[in-house]
Amino acid sequence: MNLNEFVNTHAPQDQGKTFELENSKLLDVSIDGSIIAKAGTMVGYTGDISFERKSAGGLKGMLKKKATGEGGIMMQATGTGHLYLADQGKEVQILELNEEDEISVNGNDVLAFDESVSWDIKMMKSIAGASTGGLFNVFLEGPGHVAITTHGKPLVIPTPVSTDPNATVAWSSNVSPSSKRDLNLKSFFGRSSGETYQLHFAEEGGFVIIQPYEELQPGK
């Protein structure tokens, strides 16, 4: 295609929504006020938007950041314009939370959410001994839109279920995982295998979101 066709074909498509996908891997957020996004995911913006690192819970959040090294993973984007977000070529999934909805998302997999969404970063003490895809999760409570990222198309499995920690993206707030260790798998696959530990969701009536990819945290 010629240059004009290329420009027109790949121009932003404004559908009048606050959160919308320009393609499966690129989120367009129409900002008139503030939203919260994962630090380092801004790939472009138009208008007048400023950015500030953000920790959940004020002083408590700052102490949590110091303890975990992950409390400052979020930033606040404030102003008016369009903010374009992407994270390492991962697929973007947009969820709409009602006022009573709450979801727990792996810290690596949160992309952005409305300022109306209540959030907190919590250490997952029950799985601290596991070789997990992160020891912290972001707890999000509606109302508002939430964008998460997955490697490939996600699968939502009803509980009870056991999952690979490095493939686990999020779960409903009415379930909580414990760490399950499989010594037989350790003997078979070797010490480096991710299958040595699993997350076990024993409660019924919830769901877990997994992805077809084992995502290792920085430093793993």
mmCIF file of N, CA and C in Angstrom, residues 26-147:
data_model
loop_
_atom_site.group_PDB
_atom_site.id
_atom_site.type_symbol
_atom_site.label_atom_id
_atom_site.label_comp_id
_atom_site.label_asym_id
_atom_site.label_seq_id
_atom_site.Cartn_x
_atom_site.Cartn_y
_atom_site.Cartn_z
ATOM 1 N N LEU A 26 -2.828 -3.399 21.868
ATOM 2 C CA LEU A 26 -2.644 -1.970 22.119
ATOM 3 C C LEU A 26 -3.927 -1.364 22.657
ATOM 4 N N LEU A 27 -3.844 -0.804 23.870
ATOM 5 C CA LEU A 27 -4.996 -0.202 24.535
ATOM 6 C C LEU A 27 -4.982 1.301 24.341
ATOM 7 N N ASP A 28 -6.135 1.860 23.988
ATOM 8 C CA ASP A 28 -6.328 3.299 23.856
ATOM 9 C C ASP A 28 -7.248 3.745 24.983
ATOM 10 N N VAL A 29 -6.730 4.610 25.875
ATOM 11 C CA VAL A 29 -7.520 5.125 26.983
ATOM 12 C C VAL A 29 -7.792 6.602 26.736
ATOM 13 N N SER A 30 -9.062 6.958 26.659
ATOM 14 C CA SER A 30 -9.462 8.354 26.517
ATOM 15 C C SER A 30 -9.537 8.977 27.905
ATOM 16 N N ILE A 31 -8.620 9.878 28.191
ATOM 17 C CA ILE A 31 -8.490 10.429 29.542
ATOM 18 C C ILE A 31 -9.084 11.828 29.617
ATOM 19 N N ASP A 32 -9.929 12.020 30.615
ATOM 20 C CA ASP A 32 -10.411 13.342 30.996
ATOM 21 C C ASP A 32 -10.473 13.344 32.510
ATOM 22 N N GLY A 33 -9.320 13.458 33.127
ATOM 23 C CA GLY A 33 -9.170 13.279 34.566
ATOM 24 C C GLY A 33 -7.956 12.423 34.838
ATOM 25 N N SER A 34 -8.150 11.270 35.501
ATOM 26 C CA SER A 34 -7.026 10.405 35.844
ATOM 27 C C SER A 34 -7.382 8.943 35.659
ATOM 28 N N ILE A 35 -6.382 8.151 35.322
ATOM 29 C CA ILE A 35 -6.496 6.686 35.360
ATOM 30 C C ILE A 35 -5.200 6.145 35.956
ATOM 31 N N ILE A 36 -5.216 4.881 36.347
ATOM 32 C CA ILE A 36 -4.029 4.215 36.875
ATOM 33 C C ILE A 36 -3.550 3.205 35.844
ATOM 34 N N ALA A 37 -2.238 3.165 35.595
ATOM 35 C CA ALA A 37 -1.677 2.244 34.612
ATOM 36 C C ALA A 37 -0.383 1.650 35.143
ATOM 37 N N LYS A 38 0.011 0.523 34.586
ATOM 38 C CA LYS A 38 1.269 -0.100 34.954
ATOM 39 C C LYS A 38 2.423 0.784 34.495
ATOM 40 N N ALA A 39 3.355 1.049 35.387
ATOM 41 C CA ALA A 39 4.490 1.890 35.045
ATOM 42 C C ALA A 39 5.289 1.269 33.901
ATOM 43 N N GLY A 40 5.685 2.106 32.951
ATOM 44 C CA GLY A 40 6.508 1.646 31.850
ATOM 45 C C GLY A 40 5.758 1.130 30.648
ATOM 46 N N THR A 41 4.410 1.229 30.652
ATOM 47 C CA THR A 41 3.627 0.674 29.543
ATOM 48 C C THR A 41 3.148 1.739 28.556
ATOM 49 N N MET A 42 3.439 3.006 28.817
ATOM 50 C CA MET A 42 3.038 4.055 27.897
ATOM 51 C C MET A 42 3.879 3.961 26.624
ATOM 52 N N VAL A 43 3.208 3.844 25.474
ATOM 53 C CA VAL A 43 3.935 3.830 24.195
ATOM 54 C C VAL A 43 3.663 5.095 23.390
ATOM 55 N N GLY A 44 2.707 5.931 23.830
ATOM 56 C CA GLY A 44 2.427 7.193 23.174
ATOM 57 C C GLY A 44 1.204 7.849 23.781
ATOM 58 N N TYR A 45 1.061 9.157 23.558
ATOM 59 C CA TYR A 45 -0.155 9.843 23.993
ATOM 60 C C TYR A 45 -0.339 11.125 23.201
ATOM 61 N N THR A 46 -1.573 11.596 23.153
ATOM 62 C CA THR A 46 -1.888 12.889 22.565
ATOM 63 C C THR A 46 -2.542 13.750 23.637
ATOM 64 N N GLY A 47 -2.506 15.073 23.448
ATOM 65 C CA GLY A 47 -3.101 15.962 24.426
ATOM 66 C C GLY A 47 -2.109 16.338 25.510
ATOM 67 N N ASP A 48 -2.638 16.678 26.653
ATOM 68 C CA ASP A 48 -1.830 17.131 27.788
ATOM 69 C C ASP A 48 -2.002 16.143 28.939
ATOM 70 N N ILE A 49 -1.048 15.225 29.095
ATOM 71 C CA ILE A 49 -1.120 14.169 30.113
ATOM 72 C C ILE A 49 0.193 14.149 30.891
ATOM 73 N N SER A 50 0.111 14.092 32.195
ATOM 74 C CA SER A 50 1.291 13.977 33.053
ATOM 75 C C SER A 50 1.258 12.649 33.786
ATOM 76 N N PHE A 51 2.432 12.202 34.237
ATOM 77 C CA PHE A 51 2.556 10.882 34.843
ATOM 78 C C PHE A 51 3.254 10.992 36.196
ATOM 79 N N GLU A 52 2.772 10.164 37.143
ATOM 80 C CA GLU A 52 3.341 10.150 38.486
ATOM 81 C C GLU A 52 3.296 8.733 39.032
ATOM 82 N N ARG A 53 4.413 8.265 39.594
ATOM 83 C CA ARG A 53 4.419 6.946 40.232
ATOM 84 C C ARG A 53 3.412 6.911 41.354
ATOM 85 N N LYS A 54 2.762 5.762 41.499
ATOM 86 C CA LYS A 54 1.662 5.676 42.455
ATOM 87 C C LYS A 54 1.773 4.402 43.276
ATOM 88 N N SER A 55 1.649 4.523 44.587
ATOM 89 C CA SER A 55 1.592 3.363 45.478
ATOM 90 C C SER A 55 0.229 3.315 46.141
ATOM 91 N N ALA A 56 -0.274 2.128 46.366
ATOM 92 C CA ALA A 56 -1.574 1.973 47.015
ATOM 93 C C ALA A 56 -1.452 2.244 48.501
ATOM 94 N N GLY A 57 -2.374 3.021 49.044
ATOM 95 C CA GLY A 57 -2.485 3.129 50.493
ATOM 96 C C GLY A 57 -1.575 4.118 51.169
ATOM 97 N N GLY A 58 -1.130 5.173 50.474
ATOM 98 C CA GLY A 58 -0.356 6.221 51.113
ATOM 99 C C GLY A 58 0.906 5.701 51.780
ATOM 100 N N LEU A 59 1.101 6.035 53.070
ATOM 101 C CA LEU A 59 2.290 5.618 53.803
ATOM 102 C C LEU A 59 2.397 4.107 53.864
ATOM 103 N N LYS A 60 1.262 3.449 54.085
ATOM 104 C CA LYS A 60 1.252 1.982 54.110
ATOM 105 C C LYS A 60 1.759 1.436 52.787
ATOM 106 N N GLY A 61 1.331 2.062 51.701
ATOM 107 C CA GLY A 61 1.780 1.627 50.384
ATOM 108 C C GLY A 61 3.268 1.844 50.187
ATOM 109 N N MET A 62 3.786 2.964 50.704
ATOM 110 C CA MET A 62 5.218 3.222 50.581
ATOM 111 C C MET A 62 6.031 2.193 51.351
ATOM 112 N N LEU A 63 5.552 1.824 52.541
ATOM 113 C CA LEU A 63 6.241 0.788 53.314
ATOM 114 C C LEU A 63 6.174 -0.548 52.594
ATOM 115 N N LYS A 64 5.030 -0.822 51.981
ATOM 116 C CA LYS A 64 4.856 -2.065 51.231
ATOM 117 C C LYS A 64 5.804 -2.095 50.038
ATOM 118 N N LYS A 65 5.957 -0.953 49.373
ATOM 119 C CA LYS A 65 6.877 -0.853 48.242
ATOM 120 C C LYS A 65 8.294 -1.173 48.686
ATOM 121 N N LYS A 66 8.693 -0.638 49.827
ATOM 122 C CA LYS A 66 10.040 -0.883 50.335
ATOM 123 C C LYS A 66 10.246 -2.346 50.679
ATOM 124 N N ALA A 67 9.205 -2.987 51.226
ATOM 125 C CA ALA A 67 9.308 -4.377 51.655
ATOM 126 C C ALA A 67 9.314 -5.342 50.483
ATOM 127 N N THR A 68 8.522 -5.048 49.464
ATOM 128 C CA THR A 68 8.359 -5.999 48.364
ATOM 129 C C THR A 68 9.149 -5.657 47.118
ATOM 130 N N GLY A 69 9.524 -4.376 46.978
ATOM 131 C CA GLY A 69 10.178 -3.952 45.756
ATOM 132 C C GLY A 69 9.210 -3.824 44.593
ATOM 133 N N GLU A 70 7.919 -4.039 44.846
ATOM 134 C CA GLU A 70 6.936 -4.040 43.761
ATOM 135 C C GLU A 70 5.772 -3.083 44.021
ATOM 136 N N GLY A 71 5.794 -2.371 45.142
ATOM 137 C CA GLY A 71 4.676 -1.504 45.474
ATOM 138 C C GLY A 71 4.527 -0.316 44.548
ATOM 139 N N GLY A 72 5.567 0.029 43.783
ATOM 140 C CA GLY A 72 5.504 1.170 42.890
ATOM 141 C C GLY A 72 5.335 0.788 41.444
ATOM 142 N N ILE A 73 4.681 -0.332 41.186
ATOM 143 C CA ILE A 73 4.551 -0.785 39.801
ATOM 144 C C ILE A 73 3.543 0.031 39.011
ATOM 145 N N MET A 74 2.746 0.863 39.685
ATOM 146 C CA MET A 74 1.688 1.593 39.010
ATOM 147 C C MET A 74 2.048 3.070 38.865
ATOM 148 N N MET A 75 1.413 3.728 37.881
ATOM 149 C CA MET A 75 1.555 5.164 37.711
ATOM 150 C C MET A 75 0.174 5.764 37.499
ATOM 151 N N GLN A 76 0.044 7.037 37.856
ATOM 152 C CA GLN A 76 -1.194 7.763 37.629
ATOM 153 C C GLN A 76 -1.001 8.673 36.431
ATOM 154 N N ALA A 77 -1.891 8.560 35.456
ATOM 155 C CA ALA A 77 -1.874 9.425 34.283
ATOM 156 C C ALA A 77 -3.012 10.423 34.423
ATOM 157 N N THR A 78 -2.693 11.705 34.383
ATOM 158 C CA THR A 78 -3.676 12.753 34.630
ATOM 159 C C THR A 78 -3.650 13.771 33.497
ATOM 160 N N GLY A 79 -4.830 14.201 33.062
ATOM 161 C CA GLY A 79 -4.916 15.228 32.037
ATOM 162 C C GLY A 79 -6.060 14.966 31.086
ATOM 163 N N THR A 80 -5.876 15.429 29.852
ATOM 164 C CA THR A 80 -6.880 15.254 28.812
ATOM 165 C C THR A 80 -6.196 14.807 27.534
ATOM 166 N N GLY A 81 -6.686 13.721 26.942
ATOM 167 C CA GLY A 81 -6.098 13.228 25.702
ATOM 168 C C GLY A 81 -6.279 11.732 25.568
ATOM 169 N N HIS A 82 -5.516 11.146 24.670
ATOM 170 C CA HIS A 82 -5.546 9.702 24.458
ATOM 171 C C HIS A 82 -4.199 9.118 24.873
ATOM 172 N N LEU A 83 -4.259 8.090 25.723
ATOM 173 C CA LEU A 83 -3.064 7.404 26.208
ATOM 174 C C LEU A 83 -3.017 6.011 25.597
ATOM 175 N N TYR A 84 -1.895 5.672 24.987
ATOM 176 C CA TYR A 84 -1.739 4.375 24.337
ATOM 177 C C TYR A 84 -0.802 3.510 25.172
ATOM 178 N N LEU A 85 -1.296 2.319 25.545
ATOM 179 C CA LEU A 85 -0.576 1.434 26.451
ATOM 180 C C LEU A 85 -0.381 0.062 25.817
ATOM 181 N N ALA A 86 0.781 -0.533 26.056
ATOM 182 C CA ALA A 86 1.077 -1.896 25.614
ATOM 183 C C ALA A 86 2.142 -2.461 26.536
ATOM 184 N N ASP A 87 2.203 -3.788 26.621
ATOM 185 C CA ASP A 87 3.151 -4.431 27.530
ATOM 186 C C ASP A 87 3.762 -5.663 26.864
ATOM 187 N N GLN A 88 4.926 -5.494 26.274
ATOM 188 C CA GLN A 88 5.720 -6.594 25.723
ATOM 189 C C GLN A 88 4.942 -7.441 24.712
ATOM 190 N N GLY A 89 4.087 -6.818 23.947
ATOM 191 C CA GLY A 89 3.362 -7.540 22.911
ATOM 192 C C GLY A 89 2.315 -8.511 23.419
ATOM 193 N N LYS A 90 1.915 -8.391 24.686
ATOM 194 C CA LYS A 90 0.904 -9.281 25.241
ATOM 195 C C LYS A 90 -0.497 -8.853 24.797
ATOM 196 N N GLU A 91 -1.418 -9.808 24.785
ATOM 197 C CA GLU A 91 -2.799 -9.526 24.429
ATOM 198 C C GLU A 91 -3.463 -8.738 25.563
ATOM 199 N N VAL A 92 -4.313 -7.798 25.186
ATOM 200 C CA VAL A 92 -5.007 -6.964 26.171
ATOM 201 C C VAL A 92 -6.456 -7.419 26.288
ATOM 202 N N GLN A 93 -6.901 -7.612 27.526
ATOM 203 C CA GLN A 93 -8.285 -8.011 27.812
ATOM 204 C C GLN A 93 -8.925 -6.904 28.647
ATOM 205 N N ILE A 94 -10.074 -6.402 28.216
ATOM 206 C CA ILE A 94 -10.785 -5.351 28.950
ATOM 207 C C ILE A 94 -11.957 -5.960 29.719
ATOM 208 N N LEU A 95 -11.978 -5.734 31.021
ATOM 209 C CA LEU A 95 -13.046 -6.232 31.885
ATOM 210 C C LEU A 95 -13.803 -5.042 32.462
ATOM 211 N N GLU A 96 -15.100 -5.193 32.614
ATOM 212 C CA GLU A 96 -15.914 -4.165 33.265
ATOM 213 C C GLU A 96 -16.412 -4.710 34.591
ATOM 214 N N LEU A 97 -15.969 -4.093 35.680
ATOM 215 C CA LEU A 97 -16.355 -4.535 37.014
ATOM 216 C C LEU A 97 -17.560 -3.743 37.497
ATOM 217 N N ASN A 98 -18.556 -4.458 37.999
ATOM 218 C CA ASN A 98 -19.660 -3.800 38.689
ATOM 219 C C ASN A 98 -19.227 -3.431 40.099
ATOM 220 N N GLU A 99 -20.080 -2.751 40.813
ATOM 221 C CA GLU A 99 -19.714 -2.265 42.147
ATOM 222 C C GLU A 99 -19.362 -3.397 43.097
ATOM 223 N N GLU A 100 -20.001 -4.554 42.941
ATOM 224 C CA GLU A 100 -19.747 -5.667 43.857
ATOM 225 C C GLU A 100 -18.664 -6.611 43.343
ATOM 226 N N ASP A 101 -18.106 -6.355 42.184
ATOM 227 C CA ASP A 101 -17.104 -7.252 41.602
ATOM 228 C C ASP A 101 -15.707 -6.948 42.131
ATOM 229 N N GLU A 102 -14.951 -8.000 42.405
ATOM 230 C CA GLU A 102 -13.561 -7.861 42.845
ATOM 231 C C GLU A 102 -12.747 -8.981 42.236
ATOM 232 N N ILE A 103 -11.537 -8.647 41.810
ATOM 233 C CA ILE A 103 -10.670 -9.627 41.169
ATOM 234 C C ILE A 103 -9.246 -9.406 41.646
ATOM 235 N N SER A 104 -8.506 -10.509 41.751
ATOM 236 C CA SER A 104 -7.105 -10.448 42.132
ATOM 237 C C SER A 104 -6.255 -10.773 40.907
ATOM 238 N N VAL A 105 -5.332 -9.876 40.558
ATOM 239 C CA VAL A 105 -4.551 -10.017 39.329
ATOM 240 C C VAL A 105 -3.072 -10.040 39.661
ATOM 241 N N ASN A 106 -2.347 -10.955 39.023
ATOM 242 C CA ASN A 106 -0.900 -10.987 39.160
ATOM 243 C C ASN A 106 -0.329 -9.613 38.814
ATOM 244 N N GLY A 107 0.609 -9.132 39.636
ATOM 245 C CA GLY A 107 1.167 -7.803 39.424
ATOM 246 C C GLY A 107 1.755 -7.581 38.047
ATOM 247 N N ASN A 108 2.249 -8.638 37.420
ATOM 248 C CA ASN A 108 2.804 -8.526 36.075
ATOM 249 C C ASN A 108 1.743 -8.305 35.016
ATOM 250 N N ASP A 109 0.490 -8.630 35.323
ATOM 251 C CA ASP A 109 -0.540 -8.706 34.298
ATOM 252 C C ASP A 109 -1.583 -7.606 34.375
ATOM 253 N N VAL A 110 -1.404 -6.647 35.273
ATOM 254 C CA VAL A 110 -2.286 -5.485 35.317
ATOM 255 C C VAL A 110 -1.770 -4.452 34.319
ATOM 256 N N LEU A 111 -2.650 -3.927 33.465
ATOM 257 C CA LEU A 111 -2.230 -2.892 32.513
ATOM 258 C C LEU A 111 -2.765 -1.520 32.911
ATOM 259 N N ALA A 112 -4.065 -1.407 33.174
ATOM 260 C CA ALA A 112 -4.644 -0.114 33.527
ATOM 261 C C ALA A 112 -6.032 -0.315 34.120
ATOM 262 N N PHE A 113 -6.511 0.713 34.840
ATOM 263 C CA PHE A 113 -7.881 0.673 35.351
ATOM 264 C C PHE A 113 -8.356 2.086 35.665
ATOM 265 N N ASP A 114 -9.681 2.238 35.680
ATOM 266 C CA ASP A 114 -10.294 3.524 36.001
ATOM 267 C C ASP A 114 -9.922 3.966 37.406
ATOM 268 N N GLU A 115 -9.905 5.277 37.604
ATOM 269 C CA GLU A 115 -9.627 5.805 38.938
ATOM 270 C C GLU A 115 -10.725 5.429 39.926
ATOM 271 N N SER A 116 -11.924 5.105 39.423
ATOM 272 C CA SER A 116 -13.032 4.713 40.299
ATOM 273 C C SER A 116 -12.829 3.328 40.907
ATOM 274 N N VAL A 117 -11.895 2.557 40.386
ATOM 275 C CA VAL A 117 -11.623 1.203 40.886
ATOM 276 C C VAL A 117 -10.739 1.287 42.126
ATOM 277 N N SER A 118 -11.195 0.680 43.215
ATOM 278 C CA SER A 118 -10.375 0.606 44.441
ATOM 279 C C SER A 118 -9.317 -0.467 44.254
ATOM 280 N N TRP A 119 -8.096 -0.201 44.750
ATOM 281 C CA TRP A 119 -7.018 -1.167 44.529
ATOM 282 C C TRP A 119 -6.067 -1.210 45.710
ATOM 283 N N ASP A 120 -5.440 -2.358 45.839
ATOM 284 C CA ASP A 120 -4.425 -2.558 46.868
ATOM 285 C C ASP A 120 -3.468 -3.632 46.392
ATOM 286 N N ILE A 121 -2.235 -3.542 46.821
ATOM 287 C CA ILE A 121 -1.218 -4.541 46.486
ATOM 288 C C ILE A 121 -0.954 -5.368 47.740
ATOM 289 N N LYS A 122 -1.104 -6.673 47.609
ATOM 290 C CA LYS A 122 -0.968 -7.547 48.773
ATOM 291 C C LYS A 122 0.041 -8.646 48.502
ATOM 292 N N MET A 123 0.837 -8.935 49.513
ATOM 293 C CA MET A 123 1.736 -10.082 49.448
ATOM 294 C C MET A 123 0.926 -11.360 49.577
ATOM 295 N N MET A 124 1.281 -12.364 48.781
ATOM 296 C CA MET A 124 0.581 -13.638 48.836
ATOM 297 C C MET A 124 1.327 -14.556 49.806
ATOM 298 N N LYS A 125 1.060 -14.374 51.100
ATOM 299 C CA LYS A 125 1.804 -15.103 52.122
ATOM 300 C C LYS A 125 1.580 -16.607 52.043
ATOM 301 N N SER A 126 0.400 -17.019 51.596
ATOM 302 C CA SER A 126 0.081 -18.448 51.557
ATOM 303 C C SER A 126 0.904 -19.184 50.513
ATOM 304 N N ILE A 127 1.492 -18.438 49.567
ATOM 305 C CA ILE A 127 2.279 -19.098 48.516
ATOM 306 C C ILE A 127 3.698 -18.562 48.482
ATOM 307 N N ALA A 128 4.142 -17.986 49.593
ATOM 308 C CA ALA A 128 5.465 -17.362 49.622
ATOM 309 C C ALA A 128 6.584 -18.364 49.382
ATOM 310 N N GLY A 129 6.344 -19.628 49.669
ATOM 311 C CA GLY A 129 7.387 -20.621 49.469
ATOM 312 C C GLY A 129 7.416 -21.214 48.086
ATOM 313 N N ALA A 130 6.447 -20.853 47.262
ATOM 314 C CA ALA A 130 6.351 -21.450 45.940
ATOM 315 C C ALA A 130 7.214 -20.709 44.936
ATOM 316 N N SER A 131 7.601 -21.425 43.899
ATOM 317 C CA SER A 131 8.323 -20.796 42.792
ATOM 318 C C SER A 131 7.295 -20.167 41.876
ATOM 319 N N THR A 132 6.720 -19.053 42.321
ATOM 320 C CA THR A 132 5.549 -18.496 41.655
ATOM 321 C C THR A 132 5.918 -17.415 40.677
ATOM 322 N N GLY A 133 4.902 -17.007 39.910
ATOM 323 C CA GLY A 133 5.045 -15.891 39.004
ATOM 324 C C GLY A 133 4.865 -14.580 39.725
ATOM 325 N N GLY A 134 5.382 -14.443 40.923
ATOM 326 C CA GLY A 134 5.265 -13.219 41.689
ATOM 327 C C GLY A 134 4.646 -13.489 43.039
ATOM 328 N N LEU A 135 5.137 -12.802 44.076
ATOM 329 C CA LEU A 135 4.602 -12.980 45.418
ATOM 330 C C LEU A 135 3.603 -11.896 45.776
ATOM 331 N N PHE A 136 3.244 -11.057 44.829
ATOM 332 C CA PHE A 136 2.297 -9.996 45.102
ATOM 333 C C PHE A 136 1.207 -9.994 44.034
ATOM 334 N N ASN A 137 0.030 -9.572 44.444
ATOM 335 C CA ASN A 137 -1.105 -9.437 43.530
ATOM 336 C C ASN A 137 -1.760 -8.084 43.739
ATOM 337 N N VAL A 138 -2.410 -7.605 42.706
ATOM 338 C CA VAL A 138 -3.166 -6.362 42.792
ATOM 339 C C VAL A 138 -4.639 -6.732 42.920
ATOM 340 N N PHE A 139 -5.262 -6.315 44.020
ATOM 341 C CA PHE A 139 -6.672 -6.571 44.266
ATOM 342 C C PHE A 139 -7.477 -5.369 43.784
ATOM 343 N N LEU A 140 -8.414 -5.615 42.882
ATOM 344 C CA LEU A 140 -9.172 -4.557 42.237
ATOM 345 C C LEU A 140 -10.662 -4.741 42.504
ATOM 346 N N GLU A 141 -11.325 -3.667 42.929
ATOM 347 C CA GLU A 141 -12.756 -3.720 43.232
ATOM 348 C C GLU A 141 -13.477 -2.616 42.480
ATOM 349 N N GLY A 142 -14.570 -2.977 41.780
ATOM 350 C CA GLY A 142 -15.310 -2.032 40.974
ATOM 351 C C GLY A 142 -16.116 -1.044 41.789
ATOM 352 N N PRO A 143 -16.764 -0.118 41.069
ATOM 353 C CA PRO A 143 -17.037 -0.183 39.632
ATOM 354 C C PRO A 143 -15.935 0.450 38.794
ATOM 355 N N GLY A 144 -15.873 0.013 37.532
ATOM 356 C CA GLY A 144 -14.937 0.605 36.593
ATOM 357 C C GLY A 144 -14.351 -0.420 35.647
ATOM 358 N N HIS A 145 -13.581 0.071 34.694
ATOM 359 C CA HIS A 145 -12.939 -0.787 33.715
ATOM 360 C C HIS A 145 -11.540 -1.178 34.168
ATOM 361 N N VAL A 146 -11.159 -2.404 33.856
ATOM 362 C CA VAL A 146 -9.828 -2.928 34.159
ATOM 363 C C VAL A 146 -9.284 -3.569 32.892
ATOM 364 N N ALA A 147 -8.049 -3.275 32.560
ATOM 365 C CA ALA A 147 -7.381 -3.924 31.432
ATOM 366 C C ALA A 147 -6.249 -4.792 31.969
#
